[in-house]
Each structure stands twice: as C-alpha cells, then as structure tokens.
Amino acid sequence: MPKNIIDIQAICYTFADGYVGIKNISVSISKGEFIILAGKNGSGKTTFLRHLNGLLLPDSGKIFVNGYDVSKHLVQTRKTVGMVFQDADTQIVGDTVFDEVAFGLENLNVKRTQINEKVTQVLEDLNLFHLKERNPSTLSGGEKRKLAIAGILVMNPEIIVFDEPFSNLDYPGTIQVLSTIIDLNRSGHTIIIATHDVETVICEATRIIIMEDRQIKKDGNPLDMIKHLESHGVREPCSSKFGLGIKPYG
Ligand SMILES: Nc1ncnc2c1ncn2[C@@H]1O[C@H](COP(=O)(O)OP(=O)(O)OP(=O)(O)O)[C@@H](O)[C@H]1O
Ligand SMILES: [Mg+2]
C-alpha cells in the first residue's frame, strides 16, 4: 500500500490556444484526508482537478494514484477517483433519475437486485427518491447537482473530488450534501472539494490548499491557512473573522 494515495510531481498543462492552465504543481495527498481546494475564479482549480482522474493529462510531470501512473492506467484511475463536475448538466445520460444513477453500475454488469438496492439507498440519502421517475433534464439546478453526486456515490470510489458541490443548493440541500460528504470521509474515503465557500466545509477539513494564478500558493492545516484566504481572493469564514474560531455549518 503506497503511503500517498495521490502523488503529483511537477505537472504543467497548456491549453490548445496556448494559455497555461497549470504551472508546475507538486502535491501529495494521504488516504482519508479531507481537502479544501480554495482559490478565486480562474485560479486553476477545475483544470487541476481534471488531472486527478486523467480527463486532462499533463504536458510534463507525473501523477500517481495508489502508486499507478495515471497516464498509463486510465480505467483503473477512473474507478478509484470519482469526479462530481462543476457543471451538473454535463454528466446526465439517463432517461429517468433512477436510470441515471444506475448507469455506472449497469456498465459494470452488477446484478439487478444489487443495483436496485444501491441506487435506492443513494437516492434516499440525498433526498432524491421521490424524483426517481423524473427525466433528469426537468430537474432544478440544485436537484441536478444532487443527482450528479448520487451518480458518483453509487460507484463508491475511494477518492471523491467535488468541484463546487454547494453551488445552486439551498440550505437543506447543502446540509444533505455536506452530511453525505462527511459520512463518506468518516468511512475512509479521501475527499477533495474545490469551493469558494470555505465556511461550509472548514470544520471537517484536514487541510486547505490555496491556488492563485494556476499555481498552489499555500498548503497547510485549516487553522494556519484561514488568515491567508482573503489575500488570495477567497472569503474568510465569518466565525473566524469575528474571533469565534471555526464553527460547524448549520
Ligand atoms: N479550454 C480552455 N482553453 C483555454 N483556457 C482555458 C480553458 N479552460 C479554462 N481555461 C482558463 O484557465 C484558467 C483556469 O480555469 P479553471 O476553470 O481551472 O479555473 P477555476 O479556478 O476552476 O475557476 P472557477 O472558480 O471560476 O470555477 C481560466 O483563466 C480559464 O479561462
Ligand atoms: Mg472551476
């Protein structure tokens, strides 16, 4: 068992139009960490995250997941790293909410009874079960976001990457998604969340990585990082700003 579940060594990435998306990022992540990836718009969070399951491959440098070179083990990597995208619409493929969540398991030829059990459980956890017969395209923005999360959770990947999971969610939706993420972490999953909304998740985080100008600028424990957030364009949680420390959301 490798010590680091993710090992990133000096990756650089340039888009087709010549714009540099990632500048020399090196970082290691241990199993079971709960990481907030913070940074203002355009700082490179999504571009960086897309490298973690091989959606983008670096021009130089290496990424290892569970000790495997991502560029050479794409299928294995995508089973290990589940990615909930920032744009929920891009993931929708099923005709109903139920089928949408069942899709990945069907592709793995999982038994129908097991599929029904797992999908029902995930839909109930995210309070989506009453929508199971609906066409995904008719859902609200927040419902679509929860559906995208359900489609990843049902596959039970070891590492789950969330790109802005709370955007579009109302207060109960935020609590449902947050408590699902917390449970996943407590049951051993490694969690990486890109968000502007540090306040919502800071209580659970073991580490905050701050990006700016498509590089990692700061990396450390939440208490040390909190005072650096605003100088990198990310809002400091109110509770710490007003001297009340770090408070749980809700
Ligand atoms: N396909 C592309 N071609 C050229 N430039 C791109 C492409 N995709 C993203 N970029 C640029 O790369 C930079 C980083 O974008 P990225 O989406 O990673 O930022 P982000 O930190 O996720 O921002 P946000 O908080 O708005 O989601 C931005 O300046 C963006 O315009
Ligand atoms: Mg983004």
PDB file of C-alpha atoms and ligand atoms in Angstrom:
ATOM      1  CA  MET A   1       0.000   0.000   0.000  1.00  0.00           C
ATOM      2  CA  PRO A   2       1.624   3.301  -1.072  1.00  0.00           C
ATOM      3  CA  LYS A   3       1.854   5.951   1.637  1.00  0.00           C
ATOM      4  CA  ASN A   4       0.278   8.635  -0.571  1.00  0.00           C
ATOM      5  CA  ILE A   5      -2.974   7.839  -2.298  1.00  0.00           C
ATOM      6  CA  ILE A   6      -2.196  10.684  -4.734  1.00  0.00           C
ATOM      7  CA  ASP A   7       1.283  11.838  -5.677  1.00  0.00           C
ATOM      8  CA  ILE A   8       1.682  14.723  -8.106  1.00  0.00           C
ATOM      9  CA  GLN A   9       5.121  15.601  -9.353  1.00  0.00           C
ATOM     10  CA  ALA A  10       5.746  18.919 -11.121  1.00  0.00           C
ATOM     11  CA  ILE A  11       2.773  18.882 -13.522  1.00  0.00           C
ATOM     12  CA  CYS A  12       2.348  21.576 -16.165  1.00  0.00           C
ATOM     13  CA  TYR A  13      -0.530  21.900 -18.625  1.00  0.00           C
ATOM     14  CA  THR A  14      -1.113  24.288 -21.540  1.00  0.00           C
ATOM     15  CA  PHE A  15      -4.495  24.545 -23.340  1.00  0.00           C
ATOM     16  CA  ALA A  16      -4.718  24.204 -27.136  1.00  0.00           C
ATOM     17  CA  ASP A  17      -4.873  28.001 -27.512  1.00  0.00           C
ATOM     18  CA  GLY A  18      -1.536  28.374 -25.719  1.00  0.00           C
ATOM     19  CA  TYR A  19      -2.978  29.535 -22.375  1.00  0.00           C
ATOM     20  CA  VAL A  20      -1.117  27.980 -19.446  1.00  0.00           C
ATOM     21  CA  GLY A  21      -3.665  26.168 -17.238  1.00  0.00           C
ATOM     22  CA  ILE A  22      -1.355  24.608 -14.616  1.00  0.00           C
ATOM     23  CA  LYS A  23       2.088  25.849 -13.657  1.00  0.00           C
ATOM     24  CA  ASN A  24       4.384  23.308 -12.029  1.00  0.00           C
ATOM     25  CA  ILE A  25       2.166  21.783  -9.338  1.00  0.00           C
ATOM     26  CA  SER A  26       3.577  19.200  -6.929  1.00  0.00           C
ATOM     27  CA  VAL A  27       1.458  17.853  -4.088  1.00  0.00           C
ATOM     28  CA  SER A  28       0.923  14.625  -2.170  1.00  0.00           C
ATOM     29  CA  ILE A  29      -2.345  13.503  -0.610  1.00  0.00           C
ATOM     30  CA  SER A  30      -2.729  10.783   2.018  1.00  0.00           C
ATOM     31  CA  LYS A  31      -5.593   8.327   2.287  1.00  0.00           C
ATOM     32  CA  GLY A  32      -8.522   9.689   4.313  1.00  0.00           C
ATOM     33  CA  GLU A  33      -7.666  13.382   4.014  1.00  0.00           C
ATOM     34  CA  PHE A  34     -10.433  15.978   3.629  1.00  0.00           C
ATOM     35  CA  ILE A  35      -9.009  18.744   1.489  1.00  0.00           C
ATOM     36  CA  ILE A  36     -10.467  22.105   0.524  1.00  0.00           C
ATOM     37  CA  LEU A  37      -9.070  23.482  -2.713  1.00  0.00           C
ATOM     38  CA  ALA A  38      -9.712  27.213  -2.470  1.00  0.00           C
ATOM     39  CA  GLY A  39      -8.994  29.970  -4.970  1.00  0.00           C
ATOM     40  CA  LYS A  40     -10.726  32.736  -6.845  1.00  0.00           C
ATOM     41  CA  ASN A  41     -12.352  32.386 -10.293  1.00  0.00           C
ATOM     42  CA  GLY A  42      -9.824  31.327 -12.914  1.00  0.00           C
ATOM     43  CA  SER A  43      -7.173  30.304 -10.368  1.00  0.00           C
ATOM     44  CA  GLY A  44      -6.948  26.849 -11.963  1.00  0.00           C
ATOM     45  CA  LYS A  45      -8.958  24.657  -9.546  1.00  0.00           C
ATOM     46  CA  THR A  46     -11.063  22.850 -12.160  1.00  0.00           C
ATOM     47  CA  THR A  47      -8.102  22.430 -14.516  1.00  0.00           C
ATOM     48  CA  PHE A  48      -6.077  20.911 -11.690  1.00  0.00           C
ATOM     49  CA  LEU A  49      -8.904  18.576 -10.575  1.00  0.00           C
ATOM     50  CA  ARG A  50      -9.436  17.301 -14.120  1.00  0.00           C
ATOM     51  CA  HIS A  51      -5.902  15.899 -13.962  1.00  0.00           C
ATOM     52  CA  LEU A  52      -6.739  13.724 -10.962  1.00  0.00           C
ATOM     53  CA  ASN A  53      -8.740  11.206 -12.990  1.00  0.00           C
ATOM     54  CA  GLY A  54      -6.949  11.651 -16.282  1.00  0.00           C
ATOM     55  CA  LEU A  55      -9.531  13.854 -18.005  1.00  0.00           C
ATOM     56  CA  LEU A  56      -6.572  16.098 -18.735  1.00  0.00           C
ATOM     57  CA  LEU A  57      -3.063  14.693 -18.977  1.00  0.00           C
ATOM     58  CA  PRO A  58      -0.128  16.932 -18.059  1.00  0.00           C
ATOM     59  CA  ASP A  59       2.333  18.120 -20.723  1.00  0.00           C
ATOM     60  CA  SER A  60       5.113  17.421 -18.262  1.00  0.00           C
ATOM     61  CA  GLY A  61       5.319  15.910 -14.792  1.00  0.00           C
ATOM     62  CA  LYS A  62       3.607  12.805 -13.393  1.00  0.00           C
ATOM     63  CA  ILE A  63       0.513  11.875 -11.401  1.00  0.00           C
ATOM     64  CA  PHE A  64       0.276   8.654  -9.422  1.00  0.00           C
ATOM     65  CA  VAL A  65      -2.949   7.372  -7.887  1.00  0.00           C
ATOM     66  CA  ASN A  66      -2.484   4.436  -5.495  1.00  0.00           C
ATOM     67  CA  GLY A  67       1.017   4.151  -6.945  1.00  0.00           C
ATOM     68  CA  TYR A  68      -0.205   3.812 -10.567  1.00  0.00           C
ATOM     69  CA  ASP A  69       0.834   6.306 -13.244  1.00  0.00           C
ATOM     70  CA  VAL A  70      -2.497   7.894 -14.289  1.00  0.00           C
ATOM     71  CA  SER A  71      -1.466   8.348 -17.933  1.00  0.00           C
ATOM     72  CA  LYS A  72      -0.896   4.568 -18.236  1.00  0.00           C
ATOM     73  CA  HIS A  73      -3.833   3.341 -16.089  1.00  0.00           C
ATOM     74  CA  LEU A  74      -6.832   5.455 -17.071  1.00  0.00           C
ATOM     75  CA  VAL A  75      -9.543   2.839 -16.428  1.00  0.00           C
ATOM     76  CA  GLN A  76      -8.101   1.930 -13.032  1.00  0.00           C
ATOM     77  CA  THR A  77      -7.742   5.635 -12.141  1.00  0.00           C
ATOM     78  CA  ARG A  78     -11.368   6.419 -13.043  1.00  0.00           C
ATOM     79  CA  LYS A  79     -12.598   3.593 -10.818  1.00  0.00           C
ATOM     80  CA  THR A  80     -10.555   4.994  -7.937  1.00  0.00           C
ATOM     81  CA  VAL A  81     -11.247   8.697  -8.440  1.00  0.00           C
ATOM     82  CA  GLY A  82     -14.895   9.794  -8.756  1.00  0.00           C
ATOM     83  CA  MET A  83     -15.396  13.315 -10.034  1.00  0.00           C
ATOM     84  CA  VAL A  84     -18.511  15.427  -9.447  1.00  0.00           C
ATOM     85  CA  PHE A  85     -18.250  18.162 -12.047  1.00  0.00           C
ATOM     86  CA  GLN A  86     -18.890  21.854 -11.549  1.00  0.00           C
ATOM     87  CA  ASP A  87     -21.437  21.838 -14.382  1.00  0.00           C
ATOM     88  CA  ALA A  88     -24.029  19.215 -13.317  1.00  0.00           C
ATOM     89  CA  ASP A  89     -25.656  19.030 -16.794  1.00  0.00           C
ATOM     90  CA  THR A  90     -22.552  17.584 -18.444  1.00  0.00           C
ATOM     91  CA  GLN A  91     -22.916  14.234 -16.664  1.00  0.00           C
ATOM     92  CA  ILE A  92     -26.554  13.429 -17.482  1.00  0.00           C
ATOM     93  CA  VAL A  93     -27.108  10.344 -19.688  1.00  0.00           C
ATOM     94  CA  GLY A  94     -30.207   8.508 -18.315  1.00  0.00           C
ATOM     95  CA  ASP A  95     -33.933   8.903 -19.170  1.00  0.00           C
ATOM     96  CA  THR A  96     -35.005   8.844 -15.520  1.00  0.00           C
ATOM     97  CA  VAL A  97     -33.333   9.848 -12.297  1.00  0.00           C
ATOM     98  CA  PHE A  98     -33.187   6.184 -11.272  1.00  0.00           C
ATOM     99  CA  ASP A  99     -31.595   5.067 -14.569  1.00  0.00           C
ATOM    100  CA  GLU A 100     -29.156   7.938 -14.406  1.00  0.00           C
ATOM    101  CA  VAL A 101     -27.819   6.767 -11.055  1.00  0.00           C
ATOM    102  CA  ALA A 102     -27.925   3.089 -12.126  1.00  0.00           C
ATOM    103  CA  PHE A 103     -25.954   3.751 -15.340  1.00  0.00           C
ATOM    104  CA  GLY A 104     -22.414   3.227 -13.999  1.00  0.00           C
ATOM    105  CA  LEU A 105     -23.345   0.023 -12.155  1.00  0.00           C
ATOM    106  CA  GLU A 106     -25.116  -1.373 -15.243  1.00  0.00           C
ATOM    107  CA  ASN A 107     -21.922  -0.817 -17.223  1.00  0.00           C
ATOM    108  CA  LEU A 108     -20.109  -2.977 -14.686  1.00  0.00           C
ATOM    109  CA  ASN A 109     -22.745  -5.748 -15.071  1.00  0.00           C
ATOM    110  CA  VAL A 110     -23.734  -5.577 -11.413  1.00  0.00           C
ATOM    111  CA  LYS A 111     -26.778  -7.780 -10.549  1.00  0.00           C
ATOM    112  CA  ARG A 112     -30.175  -6.043 -10.920  1.00  0.00           C
ATOM    113  CA  THR A 113     -31.179  -6.636  -7.280  1.00  0.00           C
ATOM    114  CA  GLN A 114     -27.913  -5.090  -6.081  1.00  0.00           C
ATOM    115  CA  ILE A 115     -28.316  -2.155  -8.457  1.00  0.00           C
ATOM    116  CA  ASN A 116     -31.830  -1.500  -7.141  1.00  0.00           C
ATOM    117  CA  GLU A 117     -30.633  -1.645  -3.540  1.00  0.00           C
ATOM    118  CA  LYS A 118     -27.631   0.642  -4.022  1.00  0.00           C
ATOM    119  CA  VAL A 119     -29.455   3.197  -6.165  1.00  0.00           C
ATOM    120  CA  THR A 120     -32.392   3.362  -3.744  1.00  0.00           C
ATOM    121  CA  GLN A 121     -30.034   3.917  -0.795  1.00  0.00           C
ATOM    122  CA  VAL A 122     -28.136   6.766  -2.507  1.00  0.00           C
ATOM    123  CA  LEU A 123     -31.365   8.426  -3.720  1.00  0.00           C
ATOM    124  CA  GLU A 124     -32.761   8.280  -0.183  1.00  0.00           C
ATOM    125  CA  ASP A 125     -29.542   9.667   1.352  1.00  0.00           C
ATOM    126  CA  LEU A 126     -29.714  12.681  -0.941  1.00  0.00           C
ATOM    127  CA  ASN A 127     -33.489  13.099  -0.650  1.00  0.00           C
ATOM    128  CA  LEU A 128     -33.993  12.402  -4.363  1.00  0.00           C
ATOM    129  CA  PHE A 129     -36.044   9.200  -4.105  1.00  0.00           C
ATOM    130  CA  HIS A 130     -39.377  10.957  -4.760  1.00  0.00           C
ATOM    131  CA  LEU A 131     -37.942  12.133  -8.096  1.00  0.00           C
ATOM    132  CA  LYS A 132     -36.831   8.673  -9.274  1.00  0.00           C
ATOM    133  CA  GLU A 133     -39.183   8.531 -12.296  1.00  0.00           C
ATOM    134  CA  ARG A 134     -38.481  12.083 -13.473  1.00  0.00           C
ATOM    135  CA  ASN A 135     -36.478  12.919 -16.574  1.00  0.00           C
ATOM    136  CA  PRO A 136     -33.182  14.407 -15.350  1.00  0.00           C
ATOM    137  CA  SER A 137     -33.424  17.311 -17.793  1.00  0.00           C
ATOM    138  CA  THR A 138     -36.580  18.537 -15.990  1.00  0.00           C
ATOM    139  CA  LEU A 139     -34.863  18.831 -12.581  1.00  0.00           C
ATOM    140  CA  SER A 140     -33.939  22.121 -10.965  1.00  0.00           C
ATOM    141  CA  GLY A 141     -30.285  23.189 -10.847  1.00  0.00           C
ATOM    142  CA  GLY A 142     -29.860  22.028  -7.251  1.00  0.00           C
ATOM    143  CA  GLU A 143     -31.625  18.714  -7.903  1.00  0.00           C
ATOM    144  CA  LYS A 144     -29.352  18.120 -10.904  1.00  0.00           C
ATOM    145  CA  ARG A 145     -26.335  18.781  -8.705  1.00  0.00           C
ATOM    146  CA  LYS A 146     -27.508  16.231  -6.148  1.00  0.00           C
ATOM    147  CA  LEU A 147     -28.199  13.764  -8.977  1.00  0.00           C
ATOM    148  CA  ALA A 148     -24.643  14.192 -10.291  1.00  0.00           C
ATOM    149  CA  ILE A 149     -23.367  13.494  -6.777  1.00  0.00           C
ATOM    150  CA  ALA A 150     -25.620  10.396  -6.491  1.00  0.00           C
ATOM    151  CA  GLY A 151     -24.242   9.011  -9.783  1.00  0.00           C
ATOM    152  CA  ILE A 152     -20.713   9.141  -8.386  1.00  0.00           C
ATOM    153  CA  LEU A 153     -21.503   7.954  -4.839  1.00  0.00           C
ATOM    154  CA  VAL A 154     -23.243   4.814  -6.058  1.00  0.00           C
ATOM    155  CA  MET A 155     -19.938   3.703  -7.606  1.00  0.00           C
ATOM    156  CA  ASN A 156     -18.214   4.006  -4.206  1.00  0.00           C
ATOM    157  CA  PRO A 157     -14.873   5.369  -5.470  1.00  0.00           C
ATOM    158  CA  GLU A 158     -12.013   5.550  -2.955  1.00  0.00           C
ATOM    159  CA  ILE A 159     -11.311   9.198  -3.710  1.00  0.00           C
ATOM    160  CA  ILE A 160     -14.154  11.633  -4.421  1.00  0.00           C
ATOM    161  CA  VAL A 161     -13.493  15.003  -5.974  1.00  0.00           C
ATOM    162  CA  PHE A 162     -16.236  17.637  -5.759  1.00  0.00           C
ATOM    163  CA  ASP A 163     -15.988  20.757  -7.902  1.00  0.00           C
ATOM    164  CA  GLU A 164     -18.134  23.460  -6.236  1.00  0.00           C
ATOM    165  CA  PRO A 165     -20.642  20.965  -4.746  1.00  0.00           C
ATOM    166  CA  PHE A 166     -22.702  23.604  -2.942  1.00  0.00           C
ATOM    167  CA  SER A 167     -23.398  25.981  -5.815  1.00  0.00           C
ATOM    168  CA  ASN A 168     -27.159  26.106  -6.562  1.00  0.00           C
ATOM    169  CA  LEU A 169     -28.047  24.265  -3.360  1.00  0.00           C
ATOM    170  CA  ASP A 170     -30.477  25.684  -0.798  1.00  0.00           C
ATOM    171  CA  TYR A 171     -29.921  25.314   2.941  1.00  0.00           C
ATOM    172  CA  PRO A 172     -31.450  21.801   3.353  1.00  0.00           C
ATOM    173  CA  GLY A 173     -29.715  20.677   0.137  1.00  0.00           C
ATOM    174  CA  THR A 174     -26.383  21.970   1.427  1.00  0.00           C
ATOM    175  CA  ILE A 175     -26.871  20.123   4.727  1.00  0.00           C
ATOM    176  CA  GLN A 176     -27.762  16.864   2.900  1.00  0.00           C
ATOM    177  CA  VAL A 177     -24.763  17.049   0.595  1.00  0.00           C
ATOM    178  CA  LEU A 178     -22.458  18.126   3.419  1.00  0.00           C
ATOM    179  CA  SER A 179     -23.541  15.324   5.730  1.00  0.00           C
ATOM    180  CA  THR A 180     -23.185  12.798   2.888  1.00  0.00           C
ATOM    181  CA  ILE A 181     -19.642  14.051   2.246  1.00  0.00           C
ATOM    182  CA  ILE A 182     -18.797  13.924   5.971  1.00  0.00           C
ATOM    183  CA  ASP A 183     -20.099  10.333   6.243  1.00  0.00           C
ATOM    184  CA  LEU A 184     -18.040   9.342   3.205  1.00  0.00           C
ATOM    185  CA  ASN A 185     -14.899  10.779   4.779  1.00  0.00           C
ATOM    186  CA  ARG A 186     -15.604   9.089   8.113  1.00  0.00           C
ATOM    187  CA  SER A 187     -15.975   5.757   6.340  1.00  0.00           C
ATOM    188  CA  GLY A 188     -12.477   6.161   4.899  1.00  0.00           C
ATOM    189  CA  HIS A 189     -12.959   7.967   1.590  1.00  0.00           C
ATOM    190  CA  THR A 190     -10.492  10.660   0.620  1.00  0.00           C
ATOM    191  CA  ILE A 191     -12.331  13.896  -0.146  1.00  0.00           C
ATOM    192  CA  ILE A 192     -11.178  16.861  -2.222  1.00  0.00           C
ATOM    193  CA  ILE A 193     -13.553  19.813  -2.567  1.00  0.00           C
ATOM    194  CA  ALA A 194     -12.974  22.863  -4.745  1.00  0.00           C
ATOM    195  CA  THR A 195     -15.075  25.685  -3.368  1.00  0.00           C
ATOM    196  CA  HIS A 196     -15.277  29.414  -2.823  1.00  0.00           C
ATOM    197  CA  ASP A 197     -17.482  28.621   0.138  1.00  0.00           C
ATOM    198  CA  VAL A 198     -14.823  27.619   2.656  1.00  0.00           C
ATOM    199  CA  GLU A 199     -17.144  28.388   5.590  1.00  0.00           C
ATOM    200  CA  THR A 200     -19.467  25.451   4.796  1.00  0.00           C
ATOM    201  CA  VAL A 201     -16.798  22.744   4.937  1.00  0.00           C
ATOM    202  CA  ILE A 202     -13.932  24.138   7.003  1.00  0.00           C
ATOM    203  CA  CYS A 203     -14.977  22.319  10.161  1.00  0.00           C
ATOM    204  CA  GLU A 204     -14.396  18.948   8.537  1.00  0.00           C
ATOM    205  CA  ALA A 205     -11.279  19.792   6.551  1.00  0.00           C
ATOM    206  CA  THR A 206      -7.882  18.387   7.467  1.00  0.00           C
ATOM    207  CA  ARG A 207      -6.101  20.668   5.021  1.00  0.00           C
ATOM    208  CA  ILE A 208      -6.615  23.714   2.804  1.00  0.00           C
ATOM    209  CA  ILE A 209      -4.748  24.170  -0.462  1.00  0.00           C
ATOM    210  CA  ILE A 210      -4.937  27.713  -1.862  1.00  0.00           C
ATOM    211  CA  MET A 211      -4.490  28.265  -5.600  1.00  0.00           C
ATOM    212  CA  GLU A 212      -3.886  31.524  -7.385  1.00  0.00           C
ATOM    213  CA  ASP A 213      -2.631  32.243 -10.884  1.00  0.00           C
ATOM    214  CA  ARG A 214      -2.865  28.491 -11.694  1.00  0.00           C
ATOM    215  CA  GLN A 215      -0.324  27.521  -9.034  1.00  0.00           C
ATOM    216  CA  ILE A 216      -0.501  26.297  -5.447  1.00  0.00           C
ATOM    217  CA  LYS A 217       0.325  29.286  -3.267  1.00  0.00           C
ATOM    218  CA  LYS A 218      -0.341  27.892   0.208  1.00  0.00           C
ATOM    219  CA  ASP A 219      -0.950  24.428   1.657  1.00  0.00           C
ATOM    220  CA  GLY A 220      -1.476  23.576   5.304  1.00  0.00           C
ATOM    221  CA  ASN A 221      -3.884  22.898   8.140  1.00  0.00           C
ATOM    222  CA  PRO A 222      -7.122  24.920   8.190  1.00  0.00           C
ATOM    223  CA  LEU A 223      -6.228  26.992  11.263  1.00  0.00           C
ATOM    224  CA  ASP A 224      -2.956  28.132   9.684  1.00  0.00           C
ATOM    225  CA  MET A 225      -4.460  28.716   6.245  1.00  0.00           C
ATOM    226  CA  ILE A 226      -7.539  30.657   7.298  1.00  0.00           C
ATOM    227  CA  LYS A 227      -5.791  34.017   7.627  1.00  0.00           C
ATOM    228  CA  HIS A 228      -4.264  33.676   4.148  1.00  0.00           C
ATOM    229  CA  LEU A 229      -7.568  33.167   2.344  1.00  0.00           C
ATOM    230  CA  GLU A 230      -8.531  36.790   1.723  1.00  0.00           C
ATOM    231  CA  SER A 231      -5.134  37.827   0.345  1.00  0.00           C
ATOM    232  CA  HIS A 232      -5.745  35.153  -2.334  1.00  0.00           C
ATOM    233  CA  GLY A 233      -9.281  36.305  -3.120  1.00  0.00           C
ATOM    234  CA  VAL A 234     -11.252  33.782  -1.003  1.00  0.00           C
ATOM    235  CA  ARG A 235     -13.647  34.909   1.731  1.00  0.00           C
ATOM    236  CA  GLU A 236     -12.576  34.044   5.259  1.00  0.00           C
ATOM    237  CA  PRO A 237     -15.343  32.285   7.254  1.00  0.00           C
ATOM    238  CA  CYS A 238     -17.353  34.828   9.298  1.00  0.00           C
ATOM    239  CA  SER A 239     -16.839  32.993  12.576  1.00  0.00           C
ATOM    240  CA  SER A 240     -13.049  33.188  12.365  1.00  0.00           C
ATOM    241  CA  LYS A 241     -13.198  36.775  11.066  1.00  0.00           C
ATOM    242  CA  PHE A 242     -15.118  37.800  14.177  1.00  0.00           C
ATOM    243  CA  GLY A 243     -12.784  35.914  16.529  1.00  0.00           C
ATOM    244  CA  LEU A 244     -15.121  32.947  17.134  1.00  0.00           C
ATOM    245  CA  GLY A 245     -12.821  30.280  15.668  1.00  0.00           C
ATOM    246  CA  ILE A 246     -14.080  27.622  13.276  1.00  0.00           C
ATOM    247  CA  LYS A 247     -17.790  26.746  13.593  1.00  0.00           C
ATOM    248  CA  PRO A 248     -19.720  23.857  12.038  1.00  0.00           C
ATOM    249  CA  TYR A 249     -22.158  24.736   9.247  1.00  0.00           C
ATOM    250  CA  GLY A 250     -25.830  24.588  10.090  1.00  0.00           C
TER     251      GLY A 250
HETATM  252  N1  LIG B   1     -10.280  25.075 -22.696  1.00  0.00           N
HETATM  253  C1  LIG B   1      -9.618  26.167 -22.282  1.00  0.00           C
HETATM  254  N2  LIG B   1      -8.836  26.873 -23.123  1.00  0.00           N
HETATM  255  C2  LIG B   1      -8.151  27.973 -22.709  1.00  0.00           C
HETATM  256  N3  LIG B   1      -8.186  28.445 -21.432  1.00  0.00           N
HETATM  257  C3  LIG B   1      -8.952  27.788 -20.565  1.00  0.00           C
HETATM  258  C4  LIG B   1      -9.715  26.624 -20.926  1.00  0.00           C
HETATM  259  N4  LIG B   1     -10.384  26.184 -19.834  1.00  0.00           N
HETATM  260  C5  LIG B   1     -10.061  27.028 -18.831  1.00  0.00           C
HETATM  261  N5  LIG B   1      -9.201  27.993 -19.266  1.00  0.00           N
HETATM  262  C6  LIG B   1      -8.642  29.084 -18.461  1.00  0.00           C
HETATM  263  O1  LIG B   1      -7.816  28.533 -17.455  1.00  0.00           O
HETATM  264  C7  LIG B   1      -7.931  29.305 -16.254  1.00  0.00           C
HETATM  265  C8  LIG B   1      -8.263  28.390 -15.109  1.00  0.00           C
HETATM  266  O2  LIG B   1      -9.599  27.927 -15.287  1.00  0.00           O
HETATM  267  P1  LIG B   1     -10.310  26.981 -14.256  1.00  0.00           P
HETATM  268  O3  LIG B   1     -11.612  26.614 -14.826  1.00  0.00           O
HETATM  269  O4  LIG B   1      -9.370  25.895 -13.898  1.00  0.00           O
HETATM  270  O5  LIG B   1     -10.467  27.968 -13.011  1.00  0.00           O
HETATM  271  P2  LIG B   1     -11.262  27.752 -11.638  1.00  0.00           P
HETATM  272  O6  LIG B   1     -10.308  28.068 -10.537  1.00  0.00           O
HETATM  273  O7  LIG B   1     -11.899  26.423 -11.632  1.00  0.00           O
HETATM  274  O8  LIG B   1     -12.354  28.913 -11.701  1.00  0.00           O
HETATM  275  P3  LIG B   1     -13.880  28.971 -11.137  1.00  0.00           P
HETATM  276  O9  LIG B   1     -13.762  29.325  -9.687  1.00  0.00           O
HETATM  277  O10 LIG B   1     -14.489  30.072 -11.927  1.00  0.00           O
HETATM  278  O11 LIG B   1     -14.531  27.660 -11.373  1.00  0.00           O
HETATM  279  C9  LIG B   1      -9.011  30.364 -16.514  1.00  0.00           C
HETATM  280  O12 LIG B   1      -8.381  31.597 -16.761  1.00  0.00           O
HETATM  281  C10 LIG B   1      -9.732  29.843 -17.740  1.00  0.00           C
HETATM  282  O13 LIG B   1     -10.224  30.901 -18.542  1.00  0.00           O
HETATM  283 MG    MG B   2     -13.853  25.769 -11.541  1.00  0.00          MG
END
